[in-house]
Each structure stands twice: as structure tokens, then as C-alpha cells.
CSV table of C-alpha atoms in Angstrom, one decimal:
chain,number,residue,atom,x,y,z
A,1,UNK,CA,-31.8,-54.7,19.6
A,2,UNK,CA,-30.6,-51.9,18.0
A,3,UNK,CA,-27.7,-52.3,15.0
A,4,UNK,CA,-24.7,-50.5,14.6
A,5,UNK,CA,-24.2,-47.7,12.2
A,6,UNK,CA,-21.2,-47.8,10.0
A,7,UNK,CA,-20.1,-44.6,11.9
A,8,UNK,CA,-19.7,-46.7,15.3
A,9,UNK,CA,-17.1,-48.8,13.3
A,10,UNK,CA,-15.0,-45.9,12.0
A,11,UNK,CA,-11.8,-45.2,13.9
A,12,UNK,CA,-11.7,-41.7,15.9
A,13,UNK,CA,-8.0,-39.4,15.5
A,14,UNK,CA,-6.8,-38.6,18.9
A,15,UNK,CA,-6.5,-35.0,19.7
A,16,UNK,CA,-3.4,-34.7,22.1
A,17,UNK,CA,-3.9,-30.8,23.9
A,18,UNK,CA,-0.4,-29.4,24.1
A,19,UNK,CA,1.0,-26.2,26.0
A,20,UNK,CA,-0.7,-22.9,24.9
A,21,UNK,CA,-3.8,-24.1,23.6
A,22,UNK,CA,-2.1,-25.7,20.4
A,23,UNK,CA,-3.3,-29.4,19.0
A,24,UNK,CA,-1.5,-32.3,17.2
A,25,UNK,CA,-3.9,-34.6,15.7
A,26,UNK,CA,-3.2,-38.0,14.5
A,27,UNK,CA,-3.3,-37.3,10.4
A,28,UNK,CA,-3.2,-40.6,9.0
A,29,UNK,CA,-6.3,-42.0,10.5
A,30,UNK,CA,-8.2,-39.4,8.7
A,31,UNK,CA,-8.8,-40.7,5.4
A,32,UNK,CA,-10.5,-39.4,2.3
A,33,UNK,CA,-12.5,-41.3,0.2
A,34,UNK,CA,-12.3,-40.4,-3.7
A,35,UNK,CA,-15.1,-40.2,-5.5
A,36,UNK,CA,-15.2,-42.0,-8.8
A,37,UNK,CA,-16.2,-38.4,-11.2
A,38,UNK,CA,-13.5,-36.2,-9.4
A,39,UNK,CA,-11.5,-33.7,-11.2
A,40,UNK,CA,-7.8,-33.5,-10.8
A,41,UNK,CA,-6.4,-29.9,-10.0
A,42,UNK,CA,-4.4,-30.3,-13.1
A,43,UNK,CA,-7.3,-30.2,-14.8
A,44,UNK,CA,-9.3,-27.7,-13.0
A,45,UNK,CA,-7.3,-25.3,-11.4
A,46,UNK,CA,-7.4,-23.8,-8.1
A,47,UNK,CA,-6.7,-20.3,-6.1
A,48,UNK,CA,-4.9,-22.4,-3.3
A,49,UNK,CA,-2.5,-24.0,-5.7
A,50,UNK,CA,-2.0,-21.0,-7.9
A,51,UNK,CA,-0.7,-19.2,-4.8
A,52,UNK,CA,1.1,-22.0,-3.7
A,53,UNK,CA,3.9,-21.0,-6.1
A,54,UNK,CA,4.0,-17.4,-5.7
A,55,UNK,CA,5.2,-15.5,-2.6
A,56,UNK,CA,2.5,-13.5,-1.0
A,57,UNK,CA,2.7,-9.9,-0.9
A,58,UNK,CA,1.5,-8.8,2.7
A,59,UNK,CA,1.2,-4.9,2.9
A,60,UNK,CA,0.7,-5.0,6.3
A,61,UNK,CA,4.4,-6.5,7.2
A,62,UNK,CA,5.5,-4.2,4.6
A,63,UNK,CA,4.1,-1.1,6.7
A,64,UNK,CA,5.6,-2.8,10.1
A,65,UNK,CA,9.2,-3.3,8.2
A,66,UNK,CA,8.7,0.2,6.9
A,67,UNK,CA,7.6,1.9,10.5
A,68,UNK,CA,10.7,0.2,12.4
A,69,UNK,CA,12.8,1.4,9.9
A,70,UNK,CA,11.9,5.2,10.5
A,71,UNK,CA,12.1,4.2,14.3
A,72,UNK,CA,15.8,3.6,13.8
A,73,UNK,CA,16.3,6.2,11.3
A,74,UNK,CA,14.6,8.8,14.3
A,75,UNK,CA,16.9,7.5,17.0
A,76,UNK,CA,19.9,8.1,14.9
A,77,UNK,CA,18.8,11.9,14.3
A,78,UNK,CA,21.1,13.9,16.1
A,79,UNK,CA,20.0,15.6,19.9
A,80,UNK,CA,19.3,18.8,18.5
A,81,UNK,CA,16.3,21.0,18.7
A,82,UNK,CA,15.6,20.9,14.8
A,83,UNK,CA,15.9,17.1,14.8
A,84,UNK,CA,14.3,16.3,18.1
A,85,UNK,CA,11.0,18.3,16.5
A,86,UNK,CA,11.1,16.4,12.9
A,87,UNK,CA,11.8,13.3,14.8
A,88,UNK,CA,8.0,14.0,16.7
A,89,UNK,CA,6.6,14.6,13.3
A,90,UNK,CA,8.0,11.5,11.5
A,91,UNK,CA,7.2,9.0,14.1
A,92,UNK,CA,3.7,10.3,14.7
A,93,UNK,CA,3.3,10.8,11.0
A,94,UNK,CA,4.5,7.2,9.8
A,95,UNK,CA,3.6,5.2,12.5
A,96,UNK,CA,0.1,6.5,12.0
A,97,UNK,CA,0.2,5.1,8.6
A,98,UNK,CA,0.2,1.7,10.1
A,99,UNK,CA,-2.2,2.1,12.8
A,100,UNK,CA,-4.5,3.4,10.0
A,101,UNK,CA,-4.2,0.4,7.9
A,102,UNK,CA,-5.5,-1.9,10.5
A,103,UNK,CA,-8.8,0.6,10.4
A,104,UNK,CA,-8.6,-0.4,6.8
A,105,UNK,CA,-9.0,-3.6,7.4
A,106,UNK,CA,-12.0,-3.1,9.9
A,107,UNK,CA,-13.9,-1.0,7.7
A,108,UNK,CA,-17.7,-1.6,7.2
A,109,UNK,CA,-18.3,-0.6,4.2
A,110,UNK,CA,-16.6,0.3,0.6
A,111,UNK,CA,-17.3,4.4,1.2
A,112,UNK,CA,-15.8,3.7,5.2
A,113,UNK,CA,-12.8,1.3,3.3
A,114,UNK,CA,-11.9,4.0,0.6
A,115,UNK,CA,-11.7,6.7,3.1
A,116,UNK,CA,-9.7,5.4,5.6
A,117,UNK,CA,-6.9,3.9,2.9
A,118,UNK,CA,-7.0,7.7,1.8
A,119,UNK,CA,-5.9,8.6,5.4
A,120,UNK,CA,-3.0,6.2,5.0
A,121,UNK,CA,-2.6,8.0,1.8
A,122,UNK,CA,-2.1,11.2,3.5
A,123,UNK,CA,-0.1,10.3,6.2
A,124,UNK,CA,2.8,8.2,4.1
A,125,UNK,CA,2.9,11.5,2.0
A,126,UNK,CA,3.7,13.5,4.9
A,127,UNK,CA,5.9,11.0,5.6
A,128,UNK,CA,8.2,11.7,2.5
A,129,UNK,CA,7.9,15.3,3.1
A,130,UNK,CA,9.6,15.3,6.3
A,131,UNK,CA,11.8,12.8,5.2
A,132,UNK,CA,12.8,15.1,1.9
A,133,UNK,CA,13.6,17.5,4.9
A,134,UNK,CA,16.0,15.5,6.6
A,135,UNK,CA,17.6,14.8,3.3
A,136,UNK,CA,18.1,18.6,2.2
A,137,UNK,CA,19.2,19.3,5.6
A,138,UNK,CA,21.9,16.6,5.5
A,139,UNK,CA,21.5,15.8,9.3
A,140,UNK,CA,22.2,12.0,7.7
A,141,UNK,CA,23.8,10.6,5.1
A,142,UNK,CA,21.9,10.6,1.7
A,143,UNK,CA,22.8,7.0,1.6
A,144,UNK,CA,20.7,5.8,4.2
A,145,UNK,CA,18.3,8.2,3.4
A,146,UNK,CA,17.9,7.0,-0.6
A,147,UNK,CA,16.7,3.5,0.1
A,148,UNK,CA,13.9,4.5,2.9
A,149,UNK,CA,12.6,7.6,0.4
A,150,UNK,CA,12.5,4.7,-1.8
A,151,UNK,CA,9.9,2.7,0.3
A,152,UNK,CA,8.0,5.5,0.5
A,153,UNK,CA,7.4,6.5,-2.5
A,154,UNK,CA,6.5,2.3,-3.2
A,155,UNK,CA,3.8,2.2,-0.5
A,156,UNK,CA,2.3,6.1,-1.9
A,157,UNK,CA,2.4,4.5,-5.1
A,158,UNK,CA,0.4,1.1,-3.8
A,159,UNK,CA,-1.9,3.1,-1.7
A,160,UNK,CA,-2.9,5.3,-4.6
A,161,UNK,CA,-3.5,2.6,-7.2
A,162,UNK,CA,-5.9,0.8,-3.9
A,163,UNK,CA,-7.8,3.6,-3.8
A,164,UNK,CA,-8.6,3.8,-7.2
A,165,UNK,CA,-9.3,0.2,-7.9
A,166,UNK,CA,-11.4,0.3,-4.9
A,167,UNK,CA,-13.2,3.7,-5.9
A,168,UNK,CA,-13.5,1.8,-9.6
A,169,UNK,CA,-15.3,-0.8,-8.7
A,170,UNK,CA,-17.4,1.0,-5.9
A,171,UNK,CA,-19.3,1.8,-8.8
């Protein structure tokens, strides 16, 4: 006859299935067992609770945030024939800014990730060009246009210094 294992004995959680493919599992039957030489966290500190405290910077919300913005700011451009054509340009121009940074996460290797953040690069400058267009042409107020040349010049300025920490230690 064939004995148990102490495995048989242990309690299983129960995975409930809910809609949409999410799970809820039963938490407190999962235990941990300490061992006797662990190190606290207080004494040995980790990434996890490092970050815990601070809020994470995410560039790629930041580009989203900064895209629907010019969205708004293009459909409150005027109907006219200048504005309609600087409209084109800014949307294509800044929307392709966040496109490209999801290439930038997909690259395959450094040379691949360096280029492609240089495209982003290149398309947030053109970017504030036609947005310092707008503002000398005063088709809006320069108070709306202040905060988003702002943001601009913020994501150049964090695109630039990627590119040359990522080129730095490329090498």
C-alpha cells in the first residue's frame, strides 16, 4: 500500500472563474512558510518596495494625455483654409509621436531602439514648430497655447536625454 505524501494533506485554494476571463482566488489558504535565516526588507532593500512610495512616471500615458490634447486643440482651430491645413499637419505630426513610441517599445535591438526614439524625437519637434505657428498667428489664445508648448518642449527634452543615455551605454 502506497502512503500519502504530505502534499495529498495540504489544502487546495479554489479558483472561482468570473465574467471576462478574470479570477478571485481564495488568499488565506495560501500560506507561506518563513524560513528561519530570512532577511527583513528593512534590512535588505528591495526595487518593489522602493517604488512602492514613489509614483511611477509612465511616458507612454504622458504621450496619450499629450495627443488628445492637440486633438482638442485641432478641433477648436477655426474652419479656415490656413487652419484646416496646420490642423492635417499637427495631428499627423503628433499623433505619430505616439504611434512611434509603441515601435520603441518593440524594438530588437539597442541600434533599432535608438533609432526609432530619434523618430519620436523628430516628430514632437515638428510638433512645436507648427504649434509656434499657431501661436504667432494668433488663431487661439496664447493662453491655451502656453501650457501645451509647455508639454512639448517636456517630452523633446525627455526624448533627447533617452537617446543619449541609451546611445551612452550602447557603448
Amino acid at each position: 500500500m502506497k502512503r500519502k505524501t504530505p502534499n495529498a494533506d495540504r489544502r487546495v485554494a479554489e479558483i472561482q472563474w468570473r465574467r471576462y476571463d478574470s479570477v478571485r482566488e481564495d488568499a488565506p489558504l495560501y500560506r507561506h512558510r518563513e524560513k528561519p535565516e530570512s532577511t527583513s526588507n528593512s534590512q535588505r532593500s528591495t526595487p518593489n518596495a522602493q517604488s512602492a512610495s514613489k509614483a511611477r512616471f509612465v511616458l507612454e500615458e504622458r504621450l496619450l494625455d499629450f495627443s488628445v490634447r492637440i486633438i482638442r486643440l485641432v478641433d477648436a482651430l477655426p474652419n479656415t483654409r490656413a487652419a484646416n491645413h496646420v490642423a492635417g499637419q499637427l495631428l499627423r505630426c503628433c499623433t505619430s509621436s505616439y504611434g512611434n513610441h509603441g515601435e520603441v517599445e518593440a524594438a530588437e535591438s539597442r541600434k533599432d531602439f535608438v533609432h526609432k526614439l530619434k523618430v519620436c524625437l523628430k516628430e514632437l519637434k515638428e510638433t512645436r514648430r507648427w504649434l509656434r505657428l499657431l501661436a504667432k498667428s494668433f488663431v487661439l489664445p496664447e493662453t491655451k497655447m502656453t501650457a501645451i508648448l509647455n508639454e512639448t518642449e517636456e517630452l523633446i527634452r525627455i526624448f533627447f536625454s533617452s537617446i543619449r543615455t541609451a546611445e551612452r551605454n550602447a557603448k
